[in-house]
Amino acid sequence: MAVEFMDRRNLDFVLYELLGAEDLTDRLPYQDHSRDTFDAILDVAEQIAREKFHNHHVELDACEPVIVDGKVRILPEVKEALCAYAEAGFFAAHHSAEQGGVQLPSVVSLGCHIWFEAANISTTAYIMLTKAAANVIAAFGSSEQKKLYLPPMLDGRFFGTMVLTEPQAGSSLGDIATMAEPTPEGHYLIRGNKIFISAGEHELSENIVHLVLARIKGAPPGVKGLSLFIVPRYRMNPNGSPGEENDVALAGLIHKMGYRGTTSTMLNFGENGQCRGYLLGEPNQGLVCMFQMMNEARIHVGVGAAMLGYAGYLYSLDYARNRPQGRPIGHKDPDSRQVPLMEHPDIRRMLLLQKAYVEGAFALGFYAARLLDEEKTAAEENDRRDAGLLLDILTPLIKAWPSEFCLEANSQAIQVLGGYGYTRDYPVEQYYRSNRLNAIHEGANGIQALDLLGRKVGLRDGRAFDLLMGEIGKTAEEASGEESLRDFSMELRQALEAVRETTNTMMTEGSGKGAERLLANASSYMTMTGHLVIAWTWLRQALVAQRKLGHANEADRDFYRGKLQACRFFFRWELPKVHYQSRILAGLDETCLEMQEAWF
């Protein structure tokens, strides 16, 4: 029997028991759905992920894309998988029936998507980028642009990308030099060079719809002068079919340590002066449009990191249960039977750490999707606004915390397998290599930390931060009514106050000329706040598990006990780190800031 790469029981727990996804069927956009329709769609996603995605994830890692006769050649199974995904209607599933979708709630749509990420993150990257690009066009495109590009993208015939990075700019988007020159015909001529463009060139779809950040000739310098353009690989004929090439040239492939099946490209736009771009949204508002895609992608990066961690955890769990090695402490007889790795306490420690990290991050990602549903469909305007603010402040955490700590989970999975874990005969090292990329995908973790501390904490005069702290406080108060969780309630409340006080101190001391001191400690602040949020996420899960434990069958009792034990582990071994970090952060430590180049 193949080793599991996803746990359906935990998905059902998070969707229905923790987040109440079934309650959404009472709301107008989702009234045609029920728990049965949600489960049926999830079943289809699971089946396709197992049969079409997971079957080639190892081979794809070994046989990454190459250029042959000027074209990118990719393992044929990739196209087969993406066609199966498209035929099942998943590209459009979260859209309205008029657009070919079934109007799935975001939280259920994510429940489908994670099957593909866990099965094969490289093949799934083409999907995520296309759906996110289509969402940007749906939000900011003209009626003509929507008519021209959305139907083929939602059918899975055209794929999408996001095109930001340039060789001289890196993450500094204000230094983007790609130019857009207006023409009398209404389009722009795009000229520039872009690098690290995921899914930027392939033969998997009829067309590739690039969303390109560029600067209109004469625009202001910096990020305020950036605009967003639709730049198709092939120009569009009036009937909606792809036409002639649009002067977008592949300059080369970049070969990374992970995500090897996703083409990473260098692209030249307008080598012959004939690359046409079409303004998306308003001039000089490119980042406003692009940040919708980037924020959506950041959430998916965090969830993808959790899924890679999850797949590694489940593999190492199965290995530990079935691999005989060694004997219990005190058993010296070499003729006695070996015991499974699972019977060694340090193996259980490594497995418990993985479970605490990946299931905590998993639940947080789904909470973000539930916030999207609240932002769109909550009855009260205040509730919709608050959901949006919570999502704003959590987005950098959702991206950065899993991509750091679920990577650590992958490291522990390798260690559980011992020497075999370090070989390519087992998939855990592949999960690690792919997950290592998520720390830089869609903005490096350091940038997420700067965003959290430099922007989101002060968002709406601190309203977003206060909302988050208030939600955590509500859970602590609720847990105080459960005797078995009372200690956790107190510990979460103490950590909450430490983070709140430290944040107030940092924002006060780091204002004005102290901003550099403040932001020098942003990464540590991200870790501290992330640990608080994951502890909160675990206590929410523990509340559900504790209340259901007494009425469950034996299999479910073991499941709920596992939740409670993982919560206990995180509170005993991880949450105390918040207090250590808060003490250092409150002093705005200058050790890193004062380090001189010559001292290295």
PDB file of N, CA, C and O in Angstrom, residues 462-511:
ATOM      1  N   GLY A 462      -3.500  50.637  14.300  1.00  0.00           N
ATOM      2  CA  GLY A 462      -3.374  49.481  15.189  1.00  0.00           C
ATOM      3  C   GLY A 462      -4.621  48.638  15.302  1.00  0.00           C
ATOM      4  O   GLY A 462      -4.657  47.678  16.084  1.00  0.00           O
ATOM      5  N   ARG A 463      -5.650  48.950  14.511  1.00  0.00           N
ATOM      6  CA  ARG A 463      -6.912  48.215  14.597  1.00  0.00           C
ATOM      7  C   ARG A 463      -6.728  46.736  14.251  1.00  0.00           C
ATOM      8  O   ARG A 463      -7.288  45.858  14.924  1.00  0.00           O
ATOM      9  N   ALA A 464      -5.937  46.427  13.212  1.00  0.00           N
ATOM     10  CA  ALA A 464      -5.737  45.037  12.809  1.00  0.00           C
ATOM     11  C   ALA A 464      -5.038  44.251  13.921  1.00  0.00           C
ATOM     12  O   ALA A 464      -5.427  43.114  14.248  1.00  0.00           O
ATOM     13  N   PHE A 465      -4.014  44.844  14.519  1.00  0.00           N
ATOM     14  CA  PHE A 465      -3.291  44.182  15.608  1.00  0.00           C
ATOM     15  C   PHE A 465      -4.213  43.951  16.802  1.00  0.00           C
ATOM     16  O   PHE A 465      -4.232  42.862  17.397  1.00  0.00           O
ATOM     17  N   ASP A 466      -4.983  44.962  17.142  1.00  0.00           N
ATOM     18  CA  ASP A 466      -5.900  44.824  18.284  1.00  0.00           C
ATOM     19  C   ASP A 466      -6.948  43.745  18.028  1.00  0.00           C
ATOM     20  O   ASP A 466      -7.329  43.003  18.945  1.00  0.00           O
ATOM     21  N   LEU A 467      -7.421  43.662  16.796  1.00  0.00           N
ATOM     22  CA  LEU A 467      -8.388  42.618  16.450  1.00  0.00           C
ATOM     23  C   LEU A 467      -7.795  41.232  16.652  1.00  0.00           C
ATOM     24  O   LEU A 467      -8.435  40.346  17.231  1.00  0.00           O
ATOM     25  N   LEU A 468      -6.562  41.050  16.167  1.00  0.00           N
ATOM     26  CA  LEU A 468      -5.914  39.748  16.297  1.00  0.00           C
ATOM     27  C   LEU A 468      -5.696  39.392  17.758  1.00  0.00           C
ATOM     28  O   LEU A 468      -6.006  38.267  18.189  1.00  0.00           O
ATOM     29  N   MET A 469      -5.184  40.339  18.530  1.00  0.00           N
ATOM     30  CA  MET A 469      -4.973  40.072  19.948  1.00  0.00           C
ATOM     31  C   MET A 469      -6.309  39.783  20.649  1.00  0.00           C
ATOM     32  O   MET A 469      -6.382  38.936  21.551  1.00  0.00           O
ATOM     33  N   GLY A 470      -7.359  40.467  20.212  1.00  0.00           N
ATOM     34  CA  GLY A 470      -8.675  40.235  20.807  1.00  0.00           C
ATOM     35  C   GLY A 470      -9.197  38.844  20.514  1.00  0.00           C
ATOM     36  O   GLY A 470      -9.785  38.190  21.391  1.00  0.00           O
ATOM     37  N   GLU A 471      -8.989  38.350  19.288  1.00  0.00           N
ATOM     38  CA  GLU A 471      -9.424  36.996  18.938  1.00  0.00           C
ATOM     39  C   GLU A 471      -8.661  35.954  19.747  1.00  0.00           C
ATOM     40  O   GLU A 471      -9.232  34.957  20.205  1.00  0.00           O
ATOM     41  N   ILE A 472      -7.382  36.178  19.929  1.00  0.00           N
ATOM     42  CA  ILE A 472      -6.585  35.249  20.737  1.00  0.00           C
ATOM     43  C   ILE A 472      -7.064  35.262  22.181  1.00  0.00           C
ATOM     44  O   ILE A 472      -7.193  34.215  22.833  1.00  0.00           O
ATOM     45  N   GLY A 473      -7.352  36.464  22.680  1.00  0.00           N
ATOM     46  CA  GLY A 473      -7.855  36.577  24.048  1.00  0.00           C
ATOM     47  C   GLY A 473      -9.185  35.876  24.245  1.00  0.00           C
ATOM     48  O   GLY A 473      -9.433  35.259  25.290  1.00  0.00           O
ATOM     49  N   LYS A 474     -10.064  35.936  23.236  1.00  0.00           N
ATOM     50  CA  LYS A 474     -11.357  35.248  23.326  1.00  0.00           C
ATOM     51  C   LYS A 474     -11.170  33.739  23.459  1.00  0.00           C
ATOM     52  O   LYS A 474     -11.871  33.074  24.235  1.00  0.00           O
ATOM     53  N   THR A 475     -10.236  33.190  22.695  1.00  0.00           N
ATOM     54  CA  THR A 475      -9.987  31.746  22.777  1.00  0.00           C
ATOM     55  C   THR A 475      -9.427  31.377  24.143  1.00  0.00           C
ATOM     56  O   THR A 475      -9.814  30.351  24.726  1.00  0.00           O
ATOM     57  N   ALA A 476      -8.528  32.197  24.673  1.00  0.00           N
ATOM     58  CA  ALA A 476      -7.985  31.928  26.006  1.00  0.00           C
ATOM     59  C   ALA A 476      -9.089  31.950  27.050  1.00  0.00           C
ATOM     60  O   ALA A 476      -9.137  31.097  27.948  1.00  0.00           O
ATOM     61  N   GLU A 477      -9.999  32.896  26.929  1.00  0.00           N
ATOM     62  CA  GLU A 477     -11.110  32.982  27.870  1.00  0.00           C
ATOM     63  C   GLU A 477     -12.024  31.765  27.747  1.00  0.00           C
ATOM     64  O   GLU A 477     -12.459  31.183  28.751  1.00  0.00           O
ATOM     65  N   GLU A 478     -12.303  31.363  26.518  1.00  0.00           N
ATOM     66  CA  GLU A 478     -13.160  30.194  26.297  1.00  0.00           C
ATOM     67  C   GLU A 478     -12.524  28.935  26.880  1.00  0.00           C
ATOM     68  O   GLU A 478     -13.206  28.109  27.498  1.00  0.00           O
ATOM     69  N   ALA A 479     -11.228  28.785  26.703  1.00  0.00           N
ATOM     70  CA  ALA A 479     -10.541  27.590  27.191  1.00  0.00           C
ATOM     71  C   ALA A 479     -10.465  27.546  28.715  1.00  0.00           C
ATOM     72  O   ALA A 479     -10.321  26.465  29.300  1.00  0.00           O
ATOM     73  N   SER A 480     -10.572  28.697  29.361  1.00  0.00           N
ATOM     74  CA  SER A 480     -10.517  28.714  30.826  1.00  0.00           C
ATOM     75  C   SER A 480     -11.709  27.987  31.433  1.00  0.00           C
ATOM     76  O   SER A 480     -11.662  27.573  32.604  1.00  0.00           O
ATOM     77  N   GLY A 481     -12.755  27.789  30.654  1.00  0.00           N
ATOM     78  CA  GLY A 481     -13.919  27.052  31.145  1.00  0.00           C
ATOM     79  C   GLY A 481     -13.782  25.547  31.054  1.00  0.00           C
ATOM     80  O   GLY A 481     -14.642  24.815  31.553  1.00  0.00           O
ATOM     81  N   GLU A 482     -12.720  25.061  30.414  1.00  0.00           N
ATOM     82  CA  GLU A 482     -12.447  23.622  30.322  1.00  0.00           C
ATOM     83  C   GLU A 482     -11.323  23.290  31.300  1.00  0.00           C
ATOM     84  O   GLU A 482     -10.196  23.747  31.128  1.00  0.00           O
ATOM     85  N   GLU A 483     -11.618  22.509  32.304  1.00  0.00           N
ATOM     86  CA  GLU A 483     -10.635  22.249  33.355  1.00  0.00           C
ATOM     87  C   GLU A 483      -9.324  21.707  32.801  1.00  0.00           C
ATOM     88  O   GLU A 483      -8.235  22.122  33.226  1.00  0.00           O
ATOM     89  N   SER A 484      -9.398  20.797  31.838  1.00  0.00           N
ATOM     90  CA  SER A 484      -8.180  20.184  31.307  1.00  0.00           C
ATOM     91  C   SER A 484      -7.350  21.150  30.469  1.00  0.00           C
ATOM     92  O   SER A 484      -6.177  20.887  30.192  1.00  0.00           O
ATOM     93  N   LEU A 485      -7.938  22.283  30.066  1.00  0.00           N
ATOM     94  CA  LEU A 485      -7.233  23.257  29.227  1.00  0.00           C
ATOM     95  C   LEU A 485      -6.929  24.551  29.972  1.00  0.00           C
ATOM     96  O   LEU A 485      -6.415  25.499  29.381  1.00  0.00           O
ATOM     97  N   ARG A 486      -7.225  24.581  31.269  1.00  0.00           N
ATOM     98  CA  ARG A 486      -7.100  25.833  32.027  1.00  0.00           C
ATOM     99  C   ARG A 486      -5.662  26.335  32.065  1.00  0.00           C
ATOM    100  O   ARG A 486      -5.393  27.535  31.951  1.00  0.00           O
ATOM    101  N   ASP A 487      -4.709  25.417  32.216  1.00  0.00           N
ATOM    102  CA  ASP A 487      -3.300  25.840  32.225  1.00  0.00           C
ATOM    103  C   ASP A 487      -2.898  26.425  30.882  1.00  0.00           C
ATOM    104  O   ASP A 487      -2.178  27.433  30.821  1.00  0.00           O
ATOM    105  N   PHE A 488      -3.375  25.800  29.802  1.00  0.00           N
ATOM    106  CA  PHE A 488      -3.056  26.328  28.479  1.00  0.00           C
ATOM    107  C   PHE A 488      -3.671  27.716  28.296  1.00  0.00           C
ATOM    108  O   PHE A 488      -3.056  28.606  27.690  1.00  0.00           O
ATOM    109  N   SER A 489      -4.873  27.898  28.811  1.00  0.00           N
ATOM    110  CA  SER A 489      -5.522  29.205  28.735  1.00  0.00           C
ATOM    111  C   SER A 489      -4.666  30.272  29.408  1.00  0.00           C
ATOM    112  O   SER A 489      -4.451  31.352  28.847  1.00  0.00           O
ATOM    113  N   MET A 490      -4.177  29.971  30.591  1.00  0.00           N
ATOM    114  CA  MET A 490      -3.355  30.924  31.331  1.00  0.00           C
ATOM    115  C   MET A 490      -2.048  31.210  30.581  1.00  0.00           C
ATOM    116  O   MET A 490      -1.614  32.363  30.470  1.00  0.00           O
ATOM    117  N   GLU A 491      -1.418  30.153  30.053  1.00  0.00           N
ATOM    118  CA  GLU A 491      -0.150  30.327  29.347  1.00  0.00           C
ATOM    119  C   GLU A 491      -0.320  31.138  28.073  1.00  0.00           C
ATOM    120  O   GLU A 491       0.533  31.967  27.735  1.00  0.00           O
ATOM    121  N   LEU A 492      -1.425  30.916  27.364  1.00  0.00           N
ATOM    122  CA  LEU A 492      -1.673  31.698  26.157  1.00  0.00           C
ATOM    123  C   LEU A 492      -1.930  33.155  26.510  1.00  0.00           C
ATOM    124  O   LEU A 492      -1.439  34.073  25.828  1.00  0.00           O
ATOM    125  N   ARG A 493      -2.664  33.386  27.587  1.00  0.00           N
ATOM    126  CA  ARG A 493      -2.937  34.763  28.001  1.00  0.00           C
ATOM    127  C   ARG A 493      -1.633  35.481  28.380  1.00  0.00           C
ATOM    128  O   ARG A 493      -1.432  36.656  28.047  1.00  0.00           O
ATOM    129  N   GLN A 494      -0.737  34.789  29.072  1.00  0.00           N
ATOM    130  CA  GLN A 494       0.537  35.388  29.468  1.00  0.00           C
ATOM    131  C   GLN A 494       1.393  35.716  28.236  1.00  0.00           C
ATOM    132  O   GLN A 494       2.014  36.786  28.162  1.00  0.00           O
ATOM    133  N   ALA A 495       1.417  34.796  27.277  1.00  0.00           N
ATOM    134  CA  ALA A 495       2.177  35.050  26.045  1.00  0.00           C
ATOM    135  C   ALA A 495       1.557  36.197  25.255  1.00  0.00           C
ATOM    136  O   ALA A 495       2.266  37.031  24.682  1.00  0.00           O
ATOM    137  N   LEU A 496       0.235  36.260  25.246  1.00  0.00           N
ATOM    138  CA  LEU A 496      -0.469  37.343  24.567  1.00  0.00           C
ATOM    139  C   LEU A 496      -0.076  38.692  25.152  1.00  0.00           C
ATOM    140  O   LEU A 496       0.226  39.645  24.417  1.00  0.00           O
ATOM    141  N   GLU A 497      -0.065  38.788  26.464  1.00  0.00           N
ATOM    142  CA  GLU A 497       0.301  40.051  27.106  1.00  0.00           C
ATOM    143  C   GLU A 497       1.757  40.404  26.836  1.00  0.00           C
ATOM    144  O   GLU A 497       2.095  41.578  26.659  1.00  0.00           O
ATOM    145  N   ALA A 498       2.626  39.396  26.790  1.00  0.00           N
ATOM    146  CA  ALA A 498       4.036  39.661  26.485  1.00  0.00           C
ATOM    147  C   ALA A 498       4.184  40.242  25.083  1.00  0.00           C
ATOM    148  O   ALA A 498       4.929  41.206  24.868  1.00  0.00           O
ATOM    149  N   VAL A 499       3.465  39.670  24.132  1.00  0.00           N
ATOM    150  CA  VAL A 499       3.546  40.168  22.755  1.00  0.00           C
ATOM    151  C   VAL A 499       2.926  41.560  22.655  1.00  0.00           C
ATOM    152  O   VAL A 499       3.478  42.454  21.996  1.00  0.00           O
ATOM    153  N   ARG A 500       1.814  41.764  23.319  1.00  0.00           N
ATOM    154  CA  ARG A 500       1.168  43.073  23.269  1.00  0.00           C
ATOM    155  C   ARG A 500       2.074  44.158  23.863  1.00  0.00           C
ATOM    156  O   ARG A 500       2.276  45.221  23.258  1.00  0.00           O
ATOM    157  N   GLU A 501       2.626  43.887  25.043  1.00  0.00           N
ATOM    158  CA  GLU A 501       3.490  44.883  25.697  1.00  0.00           C
ATOM    159  C   GLU A 501       4.757  45.133  24.889  1.00  0.00           C
ATOM    160  O   GLU A 501       5.209  46.279  24.747  1.00  0.00           O
ATOM    161  N   THR A 502       5.343  44.047  24.368  1.00  0.00           N
ATOM    162  CA  THR A 502       6.562  44.204  23.570  1.00  0.00           C
ATOM    163  C   THR A 502       6.281  45.011  22.312  1.00  0.00           C
ATOM    164  O   THR A 502       7.068  45.874  21.924  1.00  0.00           O
ATOM    165  N   THR A 503       5.160  44.752  21.679  1.00  0.00           N
ATOM    166  CA  THR A 503       4.789  45.491  20.468  1.00  0.00           C
ATOM    167  C   THR A 503       4.612  46.975  20.775  1.00  0.00           C
ATOM    168  O   THR A 503       5.113  47.844  20.033  1.00  0.00           O
ATOM    169  N   ASN A 504       3.932  47.290  21.853  1.00  0.00           N
ATOM    170  CA  ASN A 504       3.735  48.692  22.223  1.00  0.00           C
ATOM    171  C   ASN A 504       5.072  49.380  22.484  1.00  0.00           C
ATOM    172  O   ASN A 504       5.298  50.523  22.057  1.00  0.00           O
ATOM    173  N   THR A 505       5.947  48.681  23.200  1.00  0.00           N
ATOM    174  CA  THR A 505       7.270  49.247  23.490  1.00  0.00           C
ATOM    175  C   THR A 505       8.052  49.484  22.213  1.00  0.00           C
ATOM    176  O   THR A 505       8.648  50.548  22.005  1.00  0.00           O
ATOM    177  N   MET A 506       8.059  48.492  21.334  1.00  0.00           N
ATOM    178  CA  MET A 506       8.824  48.601  20.087  1.00  0.00           C
ATOM    179  C   MET A 506       8.286  49.734  19.216  1.00  0.00           C
ATOM    180  O   MET A 506       9.069  50.499  18.633  1.00  0.00           O
ATOM    181  N   MET A 507       6.980  49.846  19.114  1.00  0.00           N
ATOM    182  CA  MET A 507       6.412  50.874  18.249  1.00  0.00           C
ATOM    183  C   MET A 507       6.661  52.272  18.804  1.00  0.00           C
ATOM    184  O   MET A 507       6.848  53.231  18.049  1.00  0.00           O
ATOM    185  N   THR A 508       6.699  52.372  20.134  1.00  0.00           N
ATOM    186  CA  THR A 508       6.976  53.672  20.750  1.00  0.00           C
ATOM    187  C   THR A 508       8.446  54.044  20.605  1.00  0.00           C
ATOM    188  O   THR A 508       8.802  55.134  20.164  1.00  0.00           O
ATOM    189  N   GLU A 509       9.331  53.117  20.986  1.00  0.00           N
ATOM    190  CA  GLU A 509      10.768  53.382  20.945  1.00  0.00           C
ATOM    191  C   GLU A 509      11.301  53.432  19.517  1.00  0.00           C
ATOM    192  O   GLU A 509      12.334  54.051  19.263  1.00  0.00           O
ATOM    193  N   GLY A 510      10.603  52.741  18.593  1.00  0.00           N
ATOM    194  CA  GLY A 510      11.095  52.663  17.217  1.00  0.00           C
ATOM    195  C   GLY A 510      10.493  53.688  16.286  1.00  0.00           C
ATOM    196  O   GLY A 510      10.672  53.593  15.072  1.00  0.00           O
ATOM    197  N   SER A 511       9.781  54.652  16.820  1.00  0.00           N
ATOM    198  CA  SER A 511       9.194  55.677  15.957  1.00  0.00           C
ATOM    199  C   SER A 511      10.249  56.691  15.531  1.00  0.00           C
ATOM    200  O   SER A 511      11.289  56.832  16.168  1.00  0.00           O
TER     201      SER A 511
END
